[in-house]
Amino acid sequence: MKQALARLDIAAVLRDAWAMAKRDRDVLIGVCGLLLLVPQIALAMFVARPPALPSNAEETSAWLAAVQAWSQVYSLPVIALSIILLFGSATVLFLYLDRDRPTAQGALLQALALLPRVVLLSLLMSFPVSLGTLLLFLPGLYLQGRLLLALPLLIGKPSMGVIAAFTQSFRLTRGHGLILMGLACITVLMGDILALPFRSIGAALAGAPLANPVVAAILQVGAAAGVTIGMVTTLLIQVALYRRLNKGM
């Protein structure tokens, strides 16, 4: 384990991720365009953003009512699209981590078979990460960094259980918590940063003469593309980390 700790080089991880993106550009565009970009466009176009957190305690009851109203309208499409996004993420990871080097079609079938466990792992990870983010933000980023290997472990070792993938990610990332917290900033924030210009322009044009359906659609597609690029970057970073930290297992 000490040797593995010494070999972790974040700059090298990012170089590996970039090399994969350049080498496999055509496949990534095809798979991610269908299974990541399209659901993100649907989320941007047809699902309103949830109510912002209240600024003070007096607004809590009104915020809870607004969240309940939002959930009644959008919870089912959000769940369905989120599952498709997990399916797409698992497919990309299978393309890289399956030792048999499957075709895109083979990776799709494998991801479909493993999807229930992928969804379960996502739910298991989301609770502590969301709680840590709500409490102080930095604990959420720290947990996000420590759990970057959980999904790759589940995909790379299909016989591994959900709990085992969760705990093994913590074991393999022991000693790298702070540097992976920094890396998690990229994986968590990159998509939102890329989407921010499109969302800001859309907010600025709301109600203005230029705010017509065509302009709105272009901005929503741009925002969805930004989020998708962030997702693909996260997946490739996870692959690179898995290959460096999982040696010898």
PDB file of N, CA and C in Angstrom, residues 4-83:
ATOM      1  N   ALA A   4       1.877   2.109  -3.391  1.00  0.00           N
ATOM      2  CA  ALA A   4       0.775   2.704  -4.149  1.00  0.00           C
ATOM      3  C   ALA A   4       0.599   4.166  -3.785  1.00  0.00           C
ATOM      4  N   LEU A   5       0.765   4.486  -2.489  1.00  0.00           N
ATOM      5  CA  LEU A   5       0.638   5.874  -2.076  1.00  0.00           C
ATOM      6  C   LEU A   5       1.689   6.735  -2.755  1.00  0.00           C
ATOM      7  N   ALA A   6       2.902   6.227  -2.858  1.00  0.00           N
ATOM      8  CA  ALA A   6       3.988   7.006  -3.449  1.00  0.00           C
ATOM      9  C   ALA A   6       3.771   7.220  -4.943  1.00  0.00           C
ATOM     10  N   ARG A   7       3.062   6.299  -5.583  1.00  0.00           N
ATOM     11  CA  ARG A   7       2.904   6.391  -7.028  1.00  0.00           C
ATOM     12  C   ARG A   7       1.762   7.301  -7.451  1.00  0.00           C
ATOM     13  N   LEU A   8       0.901   7.689  -6.517  1.00  0.00           N
ATOM     14  CA  LEU A   8      -0.239   8.515  -6.916  1.00  0.00           C
ATOM     15  C   LEU A   8       0.233   9.897  -7.343  1.00  0.00           C
ATOM     16  N   ASP A   9      -0.023  10.227  -8.581  1.00  0.00           N
ATOM     17  CA  ASP A   9       0.411  11.501  -9.164  1.00  0.00           C
ATOM     18  C   ASP A   9      -0.807  12.099  -9.869  1.00  0.00           C
ATOM     19  N   ILE A  10      -1.386  13.130  -9.276  1.00  0.00           N
ATOM     20  CA  ILE A  10      -2.615  13.692  -9.823  1.00  0.00           C
ATOM     21  C   ILE A  10      -2.398  14.250 -11.228  1.00  0.00           C
ATOM     22  N   ALA A  11      -1.235  14.877 -11.462  1.00  0.00           N
ATOM     23  CA  ALA A  11      -0.954  15.386 -12.803  1.00  0.00           C
ATOM     24  C   ALA A  11      -0.945  14.247 -13.815  1.00  0.00           C
ATOM     25  N   ALA A  12      -0.381  13.108 -13.426  1.00  0.00           N
ATOM     26  CA  ALA A  12      -0.363  11.953 -14.318  1.00  0.00           C
ATOM     27  C   ALA A  12      -1.769  11.397 -14.529  1.00  0.00           C
ATOM     28  N   VAL A  13      -2.581  11.418 -13.471  1.00  0.00           N
ATOM     29  CA  VAL A  13      -3.975  10.965 -13.597  1.00  0.00           C
ATOM     30  C   VAL A  13      -4.717  11.820 -14.626  1.00  0.00           C
ATOM     31  N   LEU A  14      -4.533  13.132 -14.542  1.00  0.00           N
ATOM     32  CA  LEU A  14      -5.198  14.037 -15.490  1.00  0.00           C
ATOM     33  C   LEU A  14      -4.667  13.829 -16.909  1.00  0.00           C
ATOM     34  N   ARG A  15      -3.356  13.577 -17.034  1.00  0.00           N
ATOM     35  CA  ARG A  15      -2.794  13.300 -18.368  1.00  0.00           C
ATOM     36  C   ARG A  15      -3.378  12.007 -18.930  1.00  0.00           C
ATOM     37  N   ASP A  16      -3.519  10.991 -18.089  1.00  0.00           N
ATOM     38  CA  ASP A  16      -4.109   9.725 -18.544  1.00  0.00           C
ATOM     39  C   ASP A  16      -5.542   9.937 -19.028  1.00  0.00           C
ATOM     40  N   ALA A  17      -6.311  10.705 -18.256  1.00  0.00           N
ATOM     41  CA  ALA A  17      -7.705  10.973 -18.631  1.00  0.00           C
ATOM     42  C   ALA A  17      -7.771  11.719 -19.963  1.00  0.00           C
ATOM     43  N   TRP A  18      -6.910  12.704 -20.146  1.00  0.00           N
ATOM     44  CA  TRP A  18      -6.889  13.466 -21.397  1.00  0.00           C
ATOM     45  C   TRP A  18      -6.488  12.584 -22.566  1.00  0.00           C
ATOM     46  N   ALA A  19      -5.518  11.676 -22.348  1.00  0.00           N
ATOM     47  CA  ALA A  19      -5.085  10.771 -23.419  1.00  0.00           C
ATOM     48  C   ALA A  19      -6.228   9.847 -23.837  1.00  0.00           C
ATOM     49  N   MET A  20      -6.993   9.355 -22.870  1.00  0.00           N
ATOM     50  CA  MET A  20      -8.140   8.505 -23.205  1.00  0.00           C
ATOM     51  C   MET A  20      -9.186   9.294 -23.981  1.00  0.00           C
ATOM     52  N   ALA A  21      -9.417  10.527 -23.586  1.00  0.00           N
ATOM     53  CA  ALA A  21     -10.414  11.347 -24.275  1.00  0.00           C
ATOM     54  C   ALA A  21     -10.024  11.571 -25.734  1.00  0.00           C
ATOM     55  N   LYS A  22      -8.752  11.835 -25.988  1.00  0.00           N
ATOM     56  CA  LYS A  22      -8.300  12.058 -27.367  1.00  0.00           C
ATOM     57  C   LYS A  22      -8.326  10.768 -28.184  1.00  0.00           C
ATOM     58  N   ARG A  23      -7.861   9.684 -27.578  1.00  0.00           N
ATOM     59  CA  ARG A  23      -7.771   8.419 -28.307  1.00  0.00           C
ATOM     60  C   ARG A  23      -9.143   7.847 -28.663  1.00  0.00           C
ATOM     61  N   ASP A  24     -10.095   7.969 -27.740  1.00  0.00           N
ATOM     62  CA  ASP A  24     -11.395   7.316 -27.908  1.00  0.00           C
ATOM     63  C   ASP A  24     -12.508   8.325 -28.182  1.00  0.00           C
ATOM     64  N   ARG A  25     -12.153   9.435 -28.779  1.00  0.00           N
ATOM     65  CA  ARG A  25     -13.108  10.527 -28.978  1.00  0.00           C
ATOM     66  C   ARG A  25     -14.371  10.067 -29.683  1.00  0.00           C
ATOM     67  N   ASP A  26     -14.240   9.309 -30.765  1.00  0.00           N
ATOM     68  CA  ASP A  26     -15.416   8.923 -31.557  1.00  0.00           C
ATOM     69  C   ASP A  26     -16.374   8.048 -30.752  1.00  0.00           C
ATOM     70  N   VAL A  27     -15.815   7.059 -30.041  1.00  0.00           N
ATOM     71  CA  VAL A  27     -16.666   6.178 -29.238  1.00  0.00           C
ATOM     72  C   VAL A  27     -17.330   6.952 -28.109  1.00  0.00           C
ATOM     73  N   LEU A  28     -16.574   7.817 -27.452  1.00  0.00           N
ATOM     74  CA  LEU A  28     -17.127   8.596 -26.350  1.00  0.00           C
ATOM     75  C   LEU A  28     -18.235   9.520 -26.826  1.00  0.00           C
ATOM     76  N   ILE A  29     -18.035  10.140 -27.990  1.00  0.00           N
ATOM     77  CA  ILE A  29     -19.077  11.022 -28.523  1.00  0.00           C
ATOM     78  C   ILE A  29     -20.359  10.232 -28.781  1.00  0.00           C
ATOM     79  N   GLY A  30     -20.224   9.038 -29.352  1.00  0.00           N
ATOM     80  CA  GLY A  30     -21.404   8.230 -29.657  1.00  0.00           C
ATOM     81  C   GLY A  30     -22.137   7.775 -28.416  1.00  0.00           C
ATOM     82  N   VAL A  31     -21.402   7.159 -27.490  1.00  0.00           N
ATOM     83  CA  VAL A  31     -22.031   6.604 -26.291  1.00  0.00           C
ATOM     84  C   VAL A  31     -22.516   7.719 -25.359  1.00  0.00           C
ATOM     85  N   CYS A  32     -21.642   8.686 -25.099  1.00  0.00           N
ATOM     86  CA  CYS A  32     -21.998   9.759 -24.151  1.00  0.00           C
ATOM     87  C   CYS A  32     -23.027  10.717 -24.747  1.00  0.00           C
ATOM     88  N   GLY A  33     -22.980  10.897 -26.056  1.00  0.00           N
ATOM     89  CA  GLY A  33     -23.985  11.746 -26.680  1.00  0.00           C
ATOM     90  C   GLY A  33     -25.384  11.205 -26.487  1.00  0.00           C
ATOM     91  N   LEU A  34     -25.519   9.873 -26.620  1.00  0.00           N
ATOM     92  CA  LEU A  34     -26.832   9.251 -26.493  1.00  0.00           C
ATOM     93  C   LEU A  34     -27.270   9.090 -25.038  1.00  0.00           C
ATOM     94  N   LEU A  35     -26.370   8.618 -24.187  1.00  0.00           N
ATOM     95  CA  LEU A  35     -26.755   8.209 -22.840  1.00  0.00           C
ATOM     96  C   LEU A  35     -26.467   9.252 -21.755  1.00  0.00           C
ATOM     97  N   LEU A  36     -25.685  10.270 -22.074  1.00  0.00           N
ATOM     98  CA  LEU A  36     -25.421  11.319 -21.093  1.00  0.00           C
ATOM     99  C   LEU A  36     -25.941  12.676 -21.551  1.00  0.00           C
ATOM    100  N   LEU A  37     -25.621  13.059 -22.797  1.00  0.00           N
ATOM    101  CA  LEU A  37     -26.043  14.379 -23.264  1.00  0.00           C
ATOM    102  C   LEU A  37     -27.556  14.478 -23.436  1.00  0.00           C
ATOM    103  N   VAL A  38     -28.170  13.490 -24.061  1.00  0.00           N
ATOM    104  CA  VAL A  38     -29.627  13.548 -24.300  1.00  0.00           C
ATOM    105  C   VAL A  38     -30.407  13.640 -22.986  1.00  0.00           C
ATOM    106  N   PRO A  39     -30.108  12.816 -21.971  1.00  0.00           N
ATOM    107  CA  PRO A  39     -30.818  12.984 -20.695  1.00  0.00           C
ATOM    108  C   PRO A  39     -30.567  14.339 -20.045  1.00  0.00           C
ATOM    109  N   GLN A  40     -29.339  14.858 -20.184  1.00  0.00           N
ATOM    110  CA  GLN A  40     -29.063  16.180 -19.619  1.00  0.00           C
ATOM    111  C   GLN A  40     -29.859  17.270 -20.337  1.00  0.00           C
ATOM    112  N   ILE A  41     -30.011  17.145 -21.650  1.00  0.00           N
ATOM    113  CA  ILE A  41     -30.837  18.101 -22.389  1.00  0.00           C
ATOM    114  C   ILE A  41     -32.285  18.021 -21.905  1.00  0.00           C
ATOM    115  N   ALA A  42     -32.769  16.793 -21.700  1.00  0.00           N
ATOM    116  CA  ALA A  42     -34.143  16.627 -21.208  1.00  0.00           C
ATOM    117  C   ALA A  42     -34.307  17.257 -19.829  1.00  0.00           C
ATOM    118  N   LEU A  43     -33.312  17.070 -18.968  1.00  0.00           N
ATOM    119  CA  LEU A  43     -33.376  17.696 -17.646  1.00  0.00           C
ATOM    120  C   LEU A  43     -33.389  19.217 -17.753  1.00  0.00           C
ATOM    121  N   ALA A  44     -32.555  19.753 -18.655  1.00  0.00           N
ATOM    122  CA  ALA A  44     -32.470  21.208 -18.794  1.00  0.00           C
ATOM    123  C   ALA A  44     -33.750  21.794 -19.372  1.00  0.00           C
ATOM    124  N   MET A  45     -34.365  21.081 -20.319  1.00  0.00           N
ATOM    125  CA  MET A  45     -35.517  21.634 -21.031  1.00  0.00           C
ATOM    126  C   MET A  45     -36.839  21.419 -20.302  1.00  0.00           C
ATOM    127  N   PHE A  46     -36.977  20.280 -19.665  1.00  0.00           N
ATOM    128  CA  PHE A  46     -38.298  19.890 -19.188  1.00  0.00           C
ATOM    129  C   PHE A  46     -38.429  19.796 -17.673  1.00  0.00           C
ATOM    130  N   VAL A  47     -37.325  19.967 -16.949  1.00  0.00           N
ATOM    131  CA  VAL A  47     -37.381  19.880 -15.491  1.00  0.00           C
ATOM    132  C   VAL A  47     -36.912  21.206 -14.905  1.00  0.00           C
ATOM    133  N   ALA A  48     -37.785  21.855 -14.162  1.00  0.00           N
ATOM    134  CA  ALA A  48     -37.409  23.117 -13.510  1.00  0.00           C
ATOM    135  C   ALA A  48     -36.394  22.847 -12.412  1.00  0.00           C
ATOM    136  N   ARG A  49     -35.522  23.810 -12.187  1.00  0.00           N
ATOM    137  CA  ARG A  49     -34.548  23.664 -11.106  1.00  0.00           C
ATOM    138  C   ARG A  49     -35.283  23.663  -9.764  1.00  0.00           C
ATOM    139  N   PRO A  50     -34.843  22.820  -8.826  1.00  0.00           N
ATOM    140  CA  PRO A  50     -35.531  22.772  -7.521  1.00  0.00           C
ATOM    141  C   PRO A  50     -35.400  24.094  -6.787  1.00  0.00           C
ATOM    142  N   PRO A  51     -36.310  24.363  -5.861  1.00  0.00           N
ATOM    143  CA  PRO A  51     -36.249  25.628  -5.112  1.00  0.00           C
ATOM    144  C   PRO A  51     -34.928  25.792  -4.374  1.00  0.00           C
ATOM    145  N   ALA A  52     -34.415  27.018  -4.392  1.00  0.00           N
ATOM    146  CA  ALA A  52     -33.157  27.299  -3.701  1.00  0.00           C
ATOM    147  C   ALA A  52     -33.349  27.176  -2.199  1.00  0.00           C
ATOM    148  N   LEU A  53     -32.272  26.835  -1.500  1.00  0.00           N
ATOM    149  CA  LEU A  53     -32.335  26.716  -0.044  1.00  0.00           C
ATOM    150  C   LEU A  53     -32.761  28.043   0.582  1.00  0.00           C
ATOM    151  N   PRO A  54     -33.505  28.001   1.683  1.00  0.00           N
ATOM    152  CA  PRO A  54     -33.952  29.250   2.319  1.00  0.00           C
ATOM    153  C   PRO A  54     -32.773  30.014   2.908  1.00  0.00           C
ATOM    154  N   SER A  55     -32.870  31.323   2.889  1.00  0.00           N
ATOM    155  CA  SER A  55     -31.797  32.163   3.419  1.00  0.00           C
ATOM    156  C   SER A  55     -31.889  32.347   4.924  1.00  0.00           C
ATOM    157  N   ASN A  56     -33.056  32.060   5.493  1.00  0.00           N
ATOM    158  CA  ASN A  56     -33.206  32.164   6.947  1.00  0.00           C
ATOM    159  C   ASN A  56     -34.275  31.179   7.412  1.00  0.00           C
ATOM    160  N   ALA A  57     -34.347  31.001   8.745  1.00  0.00           N
ATOM    161  CA  ALA A  57     -35.250  30.003   9.320  1.00  0.00           C
ATOM    162  C   ALA A  57     -36.715  30.326   9.044  1.00  0.00           C
ATOM    163  N   GLU A  58     -37.055  31.611   8.944  1.00  0.00           N
ATOM    164  CA  GLU A  58     -38.439  31.993   8.729  1.00  0.00           C
ATOM    165  C   GLU A  58     -38.964  31.509   7.376  1.00  0.00           C
ATOM    166  N   GLU A  59     -38.071  31.294   6.416  1.00  0.00           N
ATOM    167  CA  GLU A  59     -38.486  30.876   5.080  1.00  0.00           C
ATOM    168  C   GLU A  59     -38.533  29.357   4.917  1.00  0.00           C
ATOM    169  N   THR A  60     -38.217  28.622   5.978  1.00  0.00           N
ATOM    170  CA  THR A  60     -38.103  27.171   5.868  1.00  0.00           C
ATOM    171  C   THR A  60     -39.420  26.517   5.488  1.00  0.00           C
ATOM    172  N   SER A  61     -40.508  26.936   6.138  1.00  0.00           N
ATOM    173  CA  SER A  61     -41.800  26.298   5.846  1.00  0.00           C
ATOM    174  C   SER A  61     -42.232  26.549   4.405  1.00  0.00           C
ATOM    175  N   ALA A  62     -42.015  27.768   3.922  1.00  0.00           N
ATOM    176  CA  ALA A  62     -42.361  28.064   2.527  1.00  0.00           C
ATOM    177  C   ALA A  62     -41.477  27.270   1.582  1.00  0.00           C
ATOM    178  N   TRP A  63     -40.200  27.111   1.940  1.00  0.00           N
ATOM    179  CA  TRP A  63     -39.282  26.329   1.094  1.00  0.00           C
ATOM    180  C   TRP A  63     -39.712  24.863   1.044  1.00  0.00           C
ATOM    181  N   LEU A  64     -40.085  24.295   2.188  1.00  0.00           N
ATOM    182  CA  LEU A  64     -40.528  22.900   2.221  1.00  0.00           C
ATOM    183  C   LEU A  64     -41.780  22.701   1.370  1.00  0.00           C
ATOM    184  N   ALA A  65     -42.688  23.657   1.421  1.00  0.00           N
ATOM    185  CA  ALA A  65     -43.894  23.563   0.594  1.00  0.00           C
ATOM    186  C   ALA A  65     -43.539  23.631  -0.892  1.00  0.00           C
ATOM    187  N   ALA A  66     -42.591  24.505  -1.224  1.00  0.00           N
ATOM    188  CA  ALA A  66     -42.167  24.628  -2.624  1.00  0.00           C
ATOM    189  C   ALA A  66     -41.475  23.353  -3.099  1.00  0.00           C
ATOM    190  N   VAL A  67     -40.658  22.754  -2.232  1.00  0.00           N
ATOM    191  CA  VAL A  67     -39.986  21.502  -2.583  1.00  0.00           C
ATOM    192  C   VAL A  67     -41.001  20.386  -2.794  1.00  0.00           C
ATOM    193  N   GLN A  68     -42.012  20.329  -1.932  1.00  0.00           N
ATOM    194  CA  GLN A  68     -43.046  19.309  -2.077  1.00  0.00           C
ATOM    195  C   GLN A  68     -43.797  19.478  -3.395  1.00  0.00           C
ATOM    196  N   ALA A  69     -44.132  20.715  -3.732  1.00  0.00           N
ATOM    197  CA  ALA A  69     -44.827  20.972  -4.999  1.00  0.00           C
ATOM    198  C   ALA A  69     -43.942  20.600  -6.186  1.00  0.00           C
ATOM    199  N   TRP A  70     -42.662  20.935  -6.092  1.00  0.00           N
ATOM    200  CA  TRP A  70     -41.713  20.586  -7.168  1.00  0.00           C
ATOM    201  C   TRP A  70     -41.605  19.068  -7.325  1.00  0.00           C
ATOM    202  N   SER A  71     -41.534  18.359  -6.204  1.00  0.00           N
ATOM    203  CA  SER A  71     -41.387  16.903  -6.238  1.00  0.00           C
ATOM    204  C   SER A  71     -42.594  16.224  -6.864  1.00  0.00           C
ATOM    205  N   GLN A  72     -43.777  16.731  -6.572  1.00  0.00           N
ATOM    206  CA  GLN A  72     -44.982  16.131  -7.124  1.00  0.00           C
ATOM    207  C   GLN A  72     -45.002  16.205  -8.647  1.00  0.00           C
ATOM    208  N   VAL A  73     -44.410  17.240  -9.198  1.00  0.00           N
ATOM    209  CA  VAL A  73     -44.413  17.422 -10.650  1.00  0.00           C
ATOM    210  C   VAL A  73     -43.236  16.729 -11.312  1.00  0.00           C
ATOM    211  N   TYR A  74     -42.055  16.795 -10.691  1.00  0.00           N
ATOM    212  CA  TYR A  74     -40.828  16.420 -11.395  1.00  0.00           C
ATOM    213  C   TYR A  74     -40.109  15.189 -10.852  1.00  0.00           C
ATOM    214  N   SER A  75     -40.548  14.613  -9.744  1.00  0.00           N
ATOM    215  CA  SER A  75     -39.774  13.524  -9.142  1.00  0.00           C
ATOM    216  C   SER A  75     -39.630  12.327 -10.082  1.00  0.00           C
ATOM    217  N   LEU A  76     -40.705  11.916 -10.741  1.00  0.00           N
ATOM    218  CA  LEU A  76     -40.629  10.740 -11.614  1.00  0.00           C
ATOM    219  C   LEU A  76     -39.705  10.950 -12.820  1.00  0.00           C
ATOM    220  N   PRO A  77     -39.835  12.056 -13.574  1.00  0.00           N
ATOM    221  CA  PRO A  77     -38.885  12.246 -14.672  1.00  0.00           C
ATOM    222  C   PRO A  77     -37.445  12.383 -14.205  1.00  0.00           C
ATOM    223  N   VAL A  78     -37.225  13.013 -13.050  1.00  0.00           N
ATOM    224  CA  VAL A  78     -35.858  13.142 -12.536  1.00  0.00           C
ATOM    225  C   VAL A  78     -35.285  11.766 -12.207  1.00  0.00           C
ATOM    226  N   ILE A  79     -36.080  10.911 -11.577  1.00  0.00           N
ATOM    227  CA  ILE A  79     -35.619   9.559 -11.247  1.00  0.00           C
ATOM    228  C   ILE A  79     -35.302   8.777 -12.512  1.00  0.00           C
ATOM    229  N   ALA A  80     -36.204   8.828 -13.495  1.00  0.00           N
ATOM    230  CA  ALA A  80     -35.996   8.083 -14.742  1.00  0.00           C
ATOM    231  C   ALA A  80     -34.741   8.556 -15.476  1.00  0.00           C
ATOM    232  N   LEU A  81     -34.566   9.865 -15.581  1.00  0.00           N
ATOM    233  CA  LEU A  81     -33.400  10.402 -16.283  1.00  0.00           C
ATOM    234  C   LEU A  81     -32.118  10.139 -15.501  1.00  0.00           C
ATOM    235  N   SER A  82     -32.188  10.158 -14.191  1.00  0.00           N
ATOM    236  CA  SER A  82     -31.015   9.861 -13.371  1.00  0.00           C
ATOM    237  C   SER A  82     -30.567   8.415 -13.566  1.00  0.00           C
ATOM    238  N   ILE A  83     -31.521   7.500 -13.686  1.00  0.00           N
ATOM    239  CA  ILE A  83     -31.180   6.096 -13.926  1.00  0.00           C
ATOM    240  C   ILE A  83     -30.522   5.937 -15.298  1.00  0.00           C
TER     241      ILE A  83
END
